[in-house]
């Protein structure tokens, strides 16, 4: 999860977040390069004392500053579209989880195990342990198996919410009367946090998301003990 004064993205735990992080770095590099070139040209223009009041056109220059930006935009658009399609695609999910947003908590239903469903509320401060994170811990974690294709189906029972887990590159709107879906694939075990990312009322800041990623064998044992 993000730490105090952290200036970069959270460590990715899913392939989609790895691609998003890499695309972000590529975009930043492109932006810095373009701004550096523009700044260099502007400084040279301001410091130069050479002028020419008789130039009416410069076809070569206009061609360059039209073609080069077009090429840059294409090189940014192609990987962006690829990532968008990859994130939206759900292929042969091994598990389906239905997420329903409420004011102000989340409820989870395991589609493949109808007997497993629960609400997830934020833990009050007086119930936190010394190692717990404030405003992020919940009474019931969403337990999921790692290295398995998981389909998340998200909706809302009242107003618009947004189910967001940054380390997995997942942000999906929970809209009343509508089912939105996204695919998740966790690469390693751990506990990952998120929050509602759509202002949904007075307690919007107090409906965290807590996912516990475990091995498939441990997940089966957890299901049997539920």
PDB file of C-alpha atoms in Angstrom:
ATOM      1  CA  UNK A   1       0.000   0.000   0.000  1.00  0.00           C
ATOM      2  CA  UNK A   2       1.026   3.629  -0.297  1.00  0.00           C
ATOM      3  CA  UNK A   3       3.323   5.020   2.388  1.00  0.00           C
ATOM      4  CA  UNK A   4       3.632   8.508   3.797  1.00  0.00           C
ATOM      5  CA  UNK A   5       5.385  10.920   1.356  1.00  0.00           C
ATOM      6  CA  UNK A   6       5.429   8.241  -1.380  1.00  0.00           C
ATOM      7  CA  UNK A   7       5.847   9.880  -4.789  1.00  0.00           C
ATOM      8  CA  UNK A   8       5.376   6.835  -7.035  1.00  0.00           C
ATOM      9  CA  UNK A   9       2.649   4.283  -7.636  1.00  0.00           C
ATOM     10  CA  UNK A  10       2.053   1.337  -5.345  1.00  0.00           C
ATOM     11  CA  UNK A  11       3.864  -1.904  -6.149  1.00  0.00           C
ATOM     12  CA  UNK A  12       1.801  -3.828  -8.663  1.00  0.00           C
ATOM     13  CA  UNK A  13       0.420  -7.245  -7.721  1.00  0.00           C
ATOM     14  CA  UNK A  14      -1.399  -7.941 -10.992  1.00  0.00           C
ATOM     15  CA  UNK A  15      -0.388  -8.027 -14.671  1.00  0.00           C
ATOM     16  CA  UNK A  16      -2.788  -5.207 -15.551  1.00  0.00           C
ATOM     17  CA  UNK A  17      -1.260  -2.891 -12.942  1.00  0.00           C
ATOM     18  CA  UNK A  18       2.233  -3.748 -14.212  1.00  0.00           C
ATOM     19  CA  UNK A  19       1.207  -2.672 -17.716  1.00  0.00           C
ATOM     20  CA  UNK A  20      -0.463   0.483 -16.390  1.00  0.00           C
ATOM     21  CA  UNK A  21       2.637   1.393 -14.386  1.00  0.00           C
ATOM     22  CA  UNK A  22       4.899   0.810 -17.387  1.00  0.00           C
ATOM     23  CA  UNK A  23       2.635   2.902 -19.611  1.00  0.00           C
ATOM     24  CA  UNK A  24       2.679   5.688 -17.015  1.00  0.00           C
ATOM     25  CA  UNK A  25       6.495   5.684 -17.040  1.00  0.00           C
ATOM     26  CA  UNK A  26       6.527   5.782 -20.842  1.00  0.00           C
ATOM     27  CA  UNK A  27       4.084   8.711 -20.882  1.00  0.00           C
ATOM     28  CA  UNK A  28       6.135  10.611 -18.313  1.00  0.00           C
ATOM     29  CA  UNK A  29       9.331  10.049 -20.308  1.00  0.00           C
ATOM     30  CA  UNK A  30       7.635  11.267 -23.492  1.00  0.00           C
ATOM     31  CA  UNK A  31       6.242  14.326 -21.723  1.00  0.00           C
ATOM     32  CA  UNK A  32       9.621  15.255 -20.221  1.00  0.00           C
ATOM     33  CA  UNK A  33      11.307  14.856 -23.615  1.00  0.00           C
ATOM     34  CA  UNK A  34       8.736  17.036 -25.403  1.00  0.00           C
ATOM     35  CA  UNK A  35       8.804  19.733 -22.714  1.00  0.00           C
ATOM     36  CA  UNK A  36      12.609  19.742 -22.729  1.00  0.00           C
ATOM     37  CA  UNK A  37      12.763  20.266 -26.492  1.00  0.00           C
ATOM     38  CA  UNK A  38      10.115  23.003 -26.408  1.00  0.00           C
ATOM     39  CA  UNK A  39      11.832  24.726 -23.489  1.00  0.00           C
ATOM     40  CA  UNK A  40      15.202  24.555 -25.256  1.00  0.00           C
ATOM     41  CA  UNK A  41      13.763  26.100 -28.437  1.00  0.00           C
ATOM     42  CA  UNK A  42      11.994  28.849 -26.461  1.00  0.00           C
ATOM     43  CA  UNK A  43      15.161  29.759 -24.573  1.00  0.00           C
ATOM     44  CA  UNK A  44      17.172  29.892 -27.799  1.00  0.00           C
ATOM     45  CA  UNK A  45      14.508  32.083 -29.402  1.00  0.00           C
ATOM     46  CA  UNK A  46      14.521  34.499 -26.467  1.00  0.00           C
ATOM     47  CA  UNK A  47      18.311  34.744 -26.347  1.00  0.00           C
ATOM     48  CA  UNK A  48      18.861  34.944 -30.093  1.00  0.00           C
ATOM     49  CA  UNK A  49      19.224  38.386 -31.703  1.00  0.00           C
ATOM     50  CA  UNK A  50      18.715  37.073 -35.244  1.00  0.00           C
ATOM     51  CA  UNK A  51      15.481  38.197 -36.922  1.00  0.00           C
ATOM     52  CA  UNK A  52      13.995  37.927 -40.391  1.00  0.00           C
ATOM     53  CA  UNK A  53      10.911  39.982 -41.228  1.00  0.00           C
ATOM     54  CA  UNK A  54      10.587  38.684 -44.791  1.00  0.00           C
ATOM     55  CA  UNK A  55       9.758  34.991 -44.188  1.00  0.00           C
ATOM     56  CA  UNK A  56       6.177  34.383 -45.365  1.00  0.00           C
ATOM     57  CA  UNK A  57       6.099  30.595 -45.123  1.00  0.00           C
ATOM     58  CA  UNK A  58       8.230  27.597 -44.180  1.00  0.00           C
ATOM     59  CA  UNK A  59       6.720  24.389 -45.538  1.00  0.00           C
ATOM     60  CA  UNK A  60       9.507  22.208 -44.157  1.00  0.00           C
ATOM     61  CA  UNK A  61       9.062  23.513 -40.608  1.00  0.00           C
ATOM     62  CA  UNK A  62       5.272  23.194 -40.752  1.00  0.00           C
ATOM     63  CA  UNK A  63       5.598  19.628 -42.025  1.00  0.00           C
ATOM     64  CA  UNK A  64       7.938  18.715 -39.180  1.00  0.00           C
ATOM     65  CA  UNK A  65       5.778  20.177 -36.411  1.00  0.00           C
ATOM     66  CA  UNK A  66       2.725  18.420 -37.863  1.00  0.00           C
ATOM     67  CA  UNK A  67       4.193  14.976 -38.539  1.00  0.00           C
ATOM     68  CA  UNK A  68       6.292  14.628 -35.368  1.00  0.00           C
ATOM     69  CA  UNK A  69       3.397  15.307 -32.924  1.00  0.00           C
ATOM     70  CA  UNK A  70       1.197  12.923 -34.928  1.00  0.00           C
ATOM     71  CA  UNK A  71       3.794  10.163 -34.580  1.00  0.00           C
ATOM     72  CA  UNK A  72       4.120  10.831 -30.842  1.00  0.00           C
ATOM     73  CA  UNK A  73       0.332  10.652 -30.391  1.00  0.00           C
ATOM     74  CA  UNK A  74       0.159   7.363 -32.305  1.00  0.00           C
ATOM     75  CA  UNK A  75       2.919   5.813 -30.178  1.00  0.00           C
ATOM     76  CA  UNK A  76       0.922   6.812 -27.085  1.00  0.00           C
ATOM     77  CA  UNK A  77      -2.470   5.705 -28.407  1.00  0.00           C
ATOM     78  CA  UNK A  78      -1.497   2.180 -29.475  1.00  0.00           C
ATOM     79  CA  UNK A  79      -0.315   0.863 -26.070  1.00  0.00           C
ATOM     80  CA  UNK A  80      -3.136   2.758 -24.345  1.00  0.00           C
ATOM     81  CA  UNK A  81      -5.789   0.987 -26.437  1.00  0.00           C
ATOM     82  CA  UNK A  82      -4.063  -2.369 -25.922  1.00  0.00           C
ATOM     83  CA  UNK A  83      -4.120  -1.934 -22.136  1.00  0.00           C
ATOM     84  CA  UNK A  84      -7.765  -0.803 -22.171  1.00  0.00           C
ATOM     85  CA  UNK A  85      -8.841  -3.924 -24.045  1.00  0.00           C
ATOM     86  CA  UNK A  86      -6.676  -6.163 -21.862  1.00  0.00           C
ATOM     87  CA  UNK A  87      -8.153  -4.761 -18.634  1.00  0.00           C
ATOM     88  CA  UNK A  88     -11.756  -5.069 -19.883  1.00  0.00           C
ATOM     89  CA  UNK A  89     -11.388  -8.623 -21.168  1.00  0.00           C
ATOM     90  CA  UNK A  90     -12.652 -11.427 -18.904  1.00  0.00           C
ATOM     91  CA  UNK A  91     -11.483 -14.871 -20.077  1.00  0.00           C
ATOM     92  CA  UNK A  92     -12.589 -18.120 -18.413  1.00  0.00           C
ATOM     93  CA  UNK A  93     -12.848 -16.886 -14.797  1.00  0.00           C
ATOM     94  CA  UNK A  94     -12.333 -19.526 -12.107  1.00  0.00           C
ATOM     95  CA  UNK A  95     -14.280 -17.538  -9.523  1.00  0.00           C
ATOM     96  CA  UNK A  96     -16.982 -14.868  -9.631  1.00  0.00           C
ATOM     97  CA  UNK A  97     -17.449 -12.338  -6.843  1.00  0.00           C
ATOM     98  CA  UNK A  98     -20.402  -9.956  -6.681  1.00  0.00           C
ATOM     99  CA  UNK A  99     -19.656  -6.657  -4.946  1.00  0.00           C
ATOM    100  CA  UNK A 100     -22.492  -4.386  -3.836  1.00  0.00           C
ATOM    101  CA  UNK A 101     -21.848  -0.884  -2.557  1.00  0.00           C
ATOM    102  CA  UNK A 102     -23.936   0.589   0.252  1.00  0.00           C
ATOM    103  CA  UNK A 103     -23.860   3.775   2.275  1.00  0.00           C
ATOM    104  CA  UNK A 104     -21.293   3.170   3.713  1.00  0.00           C
ATOM    105  CA  UNK A 105     -19.987  -0.374   3.491  1.00  0.00           C
ATOM    106  CA  UNK A 106     -19.436  -3.154   0.970  1.00  0.00           C
ATOM    107  CA  UNK A 107     -21.153  -6.514   0.734  1.00  0.00           C
ATOM    108  CA  UNK A 108     -19.632  -9.525  -1.023  1.00  0.00           C
ATOM    109  CA  UNK A 109     -21.217 -12.639  -2.509  1.00  0.00           C
ATOM    110  CA  UNK A 110     -19.240 -15.622  -3.807  1.00  0.00           C
ATOM    111  CA  UNK A 111     -21.141 -16.696  -6.905  1.00  0.00           C
ATOM    112  CA  UNK A 112     -19.604 -20.187  -6.969  1.00  0.00           C
ATOM    113  CA  UNK A 113     -20.287 -20.685  -3.251  1.00  0.00           C
ATOM    114  CA  UNK A 114     -23.833 -19.416  -2.549  1.00  0.00           C
ATOM    115  CA  UNK A 115     -23.457 -20.014   1.191  1.00  0.00           C
ATOM    116  CA  UNK A 116     -20.655 -17.418   1.449  1.00  0.00           C
ATOM    117  CA  UNK A 117     -21.803 -13.809   1.646  1.00  0.00           C
ATOM    118  CA  UNK A 118     -21.013 -11.078   4.144  1.00  0.00           C
ATOM    119  CA  UNK A 119     -20.861  -7.344   4.765  1.00  0.00           C
ATOM    120  CA  UNK A 120     -17.549  -5.550   5.208  1.00  0.00           C
ATOM    121  CA  UNK A 121     -17.462  -2.539   7.535  1.00  0.00           C
ATOM    122  CA  UNK A 122     -14.524  -0.358   8.520  1.00  0.00           C
ATOM    123  CA  UNK A 123     -13.098  -1.207  11.928  1.00  0.00           C
ATOM    124  CA  UNK A 124     -13.521   1.617  14.457  1.00  0.00           C
ATOM    125  CA  UNK A 125     -10.324   3.121  15.824  1.00  0.00           C
ATOM    126  CA  UNK A 126     -10.781   1.640  19.306  1.00  0.00           C
ATOM    127  CA  UNK A 127     -10.736  -1.898  17.831  1.00  0.00           C
ATOM    128  CA  UNK A 128      -7.524  -1.507  15.828  1.00  0.00           C
ATOM    129  CA  UNK A 129      -4.383  -3.433  16.708  1.00  0.00           C
ATOM    130  CA  UNK A 130      -0.985  -1.769  16.882  1.00  0.00           C
ATOM    131  CA  UNK A 131      -0.005  -2.992  13.392  1.00  0.00           C
ATOM    132  CA  UNK A 132      -3.339  -2.131  11.731  1.00  0.00           C
ATOM    133  CA  UNK A 133      -3.856   0.735   9.312  1.00  0.00           C
ATOM    134  CA  UNK A 134      -6.230   3.497  10.303  1.00  0.00           C
ATOM    135  CA  UNK A 135      -9.337   3.861   8.103  1.00  0.00           C
ATOM    136  CA  UNK A 136      -8.336   0.822   6.013  1.00  0.00           C
ATOM    137  CA  UNK A 137      -8.994  -2.224   8.189  1.00  0.00           C
ATOM    138  CA  UNK A 138     -12.332  -4.035   7.960  1.00  0.00           C
ATOM    139  CA  UNK A 139     -14.168  -6.589  10.059  1.00  0.00           C
ATOM    140  CA  UNK A 140     -14.489  -9.069   7.158  1.00  0.00           C
ATOM    141  CA  UNK A 141     -11.760  -9.255   4.528  1.00  0.00           C
ATOM    142  CA  UNK A 142     -12.435 -10.369   0.973  1.00  0.00           C
ATOM    143  CA  UNK A 143     -10.440 -13.616   0.737  1.00  0.00           C
ATOM    144  CA  UNK A 144      -9.372 -14.565  -2.800  1.00  0.00           C
ATOM    145  CA  UNK A 145      -7.021 -17.160  -4.326  1.00  0.00           C
ATOM    146  CA  UNK A 146      -3.898 -15.885  -6.037  1.00  0.00           C
ATOM    147  CA  UNK A 147      -2.831 -16.844  -9.575  1.00  0.00           C
ATOM    148  CA  UNK A 148      -6.435 -17.482 -10.578  1.00  0.00           C
ATOM    149  CA  UNK A 149      -8.611 -15.533 -12.997  1.00  0.00           C
ATOM    150  CA  UNK A 150     -11.317 -13.835 -10.922  1.00  0.00           C
ATOM    151  CA  UNK A 151     -14.317 -11.935 -12.240  1.00  0.00           C
ATOM    152  CA  UNK A 152     -15.572  -9.058 -10.104  1.00  0.00           C
ATOM    153  CA  UNK A 153     -19.181  -8.018 -10.755  1.00  0.00           C
ATOM    154  CA  UNK A 154     -19.905  -4.646  -9.144  1.00  0.00           C
ATOM    155  CA  UNK A 155     -23.189  -2.851  -8.494  1.00  0.00           C
ATOM    156  CA  UNK A 156     -24.777  -0.560  -5.911  1.00  0.00           C
ATOM    157  CA  UNK A 157     -27.850  -0.675  -3.686  1.00  0.00           C
ATOM    158  CA  UNK A 158     -28.269   3.090  -3.308  1.00  0.00           C
ATOM    159  CA  UNK A 159     -25.971   5.746  -4.828  1.00  0.00           C
ATOM    160  CA  UNK A 160     -22.963   5.558  -7.142  1.00  0.00           C
ATOM    161  CA  UNK A 161     -19.819   4.151  -5.525  1.00  0.00           C
ATOM    162  CA  UNK A 162     -16.472   3.121  -7.005  1.00  0.00           C
ATOM    163  CA  UNK A 163     -14.694  -0.113  -6.036  1.00  0.00           C
ATOM    164  CA  UNK A 164     -10.993   0.690  -6.269  1.00  0.00           C
ATOM    165  CA  UNK A 165      -7.828  -1.256  -5.405  1.00  0.00           C
ATOM    166  CA  UNK A 166      -4.776   0.703  -6.685  1.00  0.00           C
ATOM    167  CA  UNK A 167      -2.170  -2.069  -6.351  1.00  0.00           C
ATOM    168  CA  UNK A 168      -4.258  -4.245  -8.686  1.00  0.00           C
ATOM    169  CA  UNK A 169      -5.036  -1.512 -11.178  1.00  0.00           C
ATOM    170  CA  UNK A 170      -8.779  -1.912 -10.558  1.00  0.00           C
ATOM    171  CA  UNK A 171     -11.292   0.933 -10.439  1.00  0.00           C
ATOM    172  CA  UNK A 172     -14.880   0.046 -11.263  1.00  0.00           C
ATOM    173  CA  UNK A 173     -17.980   2.170 -10.767  1.00  0.00           C
ATOM    174  CA  UNK A 174     -20.823   0.686  -8.732  1.00  0.00           C
ATOM    175  CA  UNK A 175     -23.994   2.036 -10.352  1.00  0.00           C
ATOM    176  CA  UNK A 176     -27.528   1.237  -9.088  1.00  0.00           C
ATOM    177  CA  UNK A 177     -29.374  -1.042 -11.503  1.00  0.00           C
ATOM    178  CA  UNK A 178     -26.249  -1.827 -13.521  1.00  0.00           C
ATOM    179  CA  UNK A 179     -23.675  -4.633 -13.373  1.00  0.00           C
ATOM    180  CA  UNK A 180     -20.091  -3.732 -14.275  1.00  0.00           C
ATOM    181  CA  UNK A 181     -17.394  -6.374 -14.413  1.00  0.00           C
ATOM    182  CA  UNK A 182     -13.618  -6.517 -14.370  1.00  0.00           C
ATOM    183  CA  UNK A 183     -11.033  -9.285 -14.305  1.00  0.00           C
ATOM    184  CA  UNK A 184      -8.455  -9.655 -11.527  1.00  0.00           C
ATOM    185  CA  UNK A 185      -5.361 -11.844 -11.333  1.00  0.00           C
ATOM    186  CA  UNK A 186      -3.162 -11.595  -8.236  1.00  0.00           C
ATOM    187  CA  UNK A 187       0.470 -12.645  -8.599  1.00  0.00           C
ATOM    188  CA  UNK A 188       1.461 -12.999  -4.943  1.00  0.00           C
ATOM    189  CA  UNK A 189      -0.072 -13.430  -1.490  1.00  0.00           C
ATOM    190  CA  UNK A 190      -0.674 -10.505   0.813  1.00  0.00           C
ATOM    191  CA  UNK A 191      -3.211  -8.008   2.081  1.00  0.00           C
ATOM    192  CA  UNK A 192      -4.166  -5.197  -0.283  1.00  0.00           C
ATOM    193  CA  UNK A 193      -6.210  -2.115   0.478  1.00  0.00           C
ATOM    194  CA  UNK A 194      -8.490   0.198  -1.439  1.00  0.00           C
ATOM    195  CA  UNK A 195     -11.291   2.663  -0.858  1.00  0.00           C
ATOM    196  CA  UNK A 196     -14.443   3.969  -2.454  1.00  0.00           C
ATOM    197  CA  UNK A 197     -13.335   6.472  -5.098  1.00  0.00           C
ATOM    198  CA  UNK A 198     -16.664   8.139  -5.816  1.00  0.00           C
ATOM    199  CA  UNK A 199     -18.070  10.718  -3.407  1.00  0.00           C
ATOM    200  CA  UNK A 200     -21.157   8.974  -2.054  1.00  0.00           C
ATOM    201  CA  UNK A 201     -22.186  10.889   1.035  1.00  0.00           C
ATOM    202  CA  UNK A 202     -21.056  12.031   4.444  1.00  0.00           C
ATOM    203  CA  UNK A 203     -19.158   8.803   5.280  1.00  0.00           C
ATOM    204  CA  UNK A 204     -17.603   8.324   1.855  1.00  0.00           C
ATOM    205  CA  UNK A 205     -14.112   8.239   3.407  1.00  0.00           C
ATOM    206  CA  UNK A 206     -15.048   5.406   5.739  1.00  0.00           C
ATOM    207  CA  UNK A 207     -15.815   2.480   3.435  1.00  0.00           C
ATOM    208  CA  UNK A 208     -12.449   0.803   2.816  1.00  0.00           C
ATOM    209  CA  UNK A 209     -11.711  -2.317   0.783  1.00  0.00           C
ATOM    210  CA  UNK A 210      -9.446  -5.028   2.164  1.00  0.00           C
ATOM    211  CA  UNK A 211      -8.438  -8.043   0.058  1.00  0.00           C
ATOM    212  CA  UNK A 212      -6.485 -10.992   1.418  1.00  0.00           C
ATOM    213  CA  UNK A 213      -4.740 -12.996  -1.294  1.00  0.00           C
ATOM    214  CA  UNK A 214      -3.881 -16.597  -0.369  1.00  0.00           C
ATOM    215  CA  UNK A 215      -2.877 -19.778  -2.189  1.00  0.00           C
ATOM    216  CA  UNK A 216      -5.525 -21.906  -3.885  1.00  0.00           C
ATOM    217  CA  UNK A 217      -5.116 -24.722  -1.352  1.00  0.00           C
ATOM    218  CA  UNK A 218      -5.542 -22.330   1.571  1.00  0.00           C
ATOM    219  CA  UNK A 219      -8.568 -20.806  -0.150  1.00  0.00           C
ATOM    220  CA  UNK A 220     -10.222 -24.227  -0.441  1.00  0.00           C
ATOM    221  CA  UNK A 221      -9.609 -24.820   3.264  1.00  0.00           C
ATOM    222  CA  UNK A 222     -11.081 -21.395   4.045  1.00  0.00           C
ATOM    223  CA  UNK A 223     -14.204 -22.217   2.038  1.00  0.00           C
ATOM    224  CA  UNK A 224     -14.619 -25.551   3.828  1.00  0.00           C
ATOM    225  CA  UNK A 225     -14.319 -23.890   7.234  1.00  0.00           C
ATOM    226  CA  UNK A 226     -16.726 -21.075   6.433  1.00  0.00           C
TER     227      UNK A 226
END
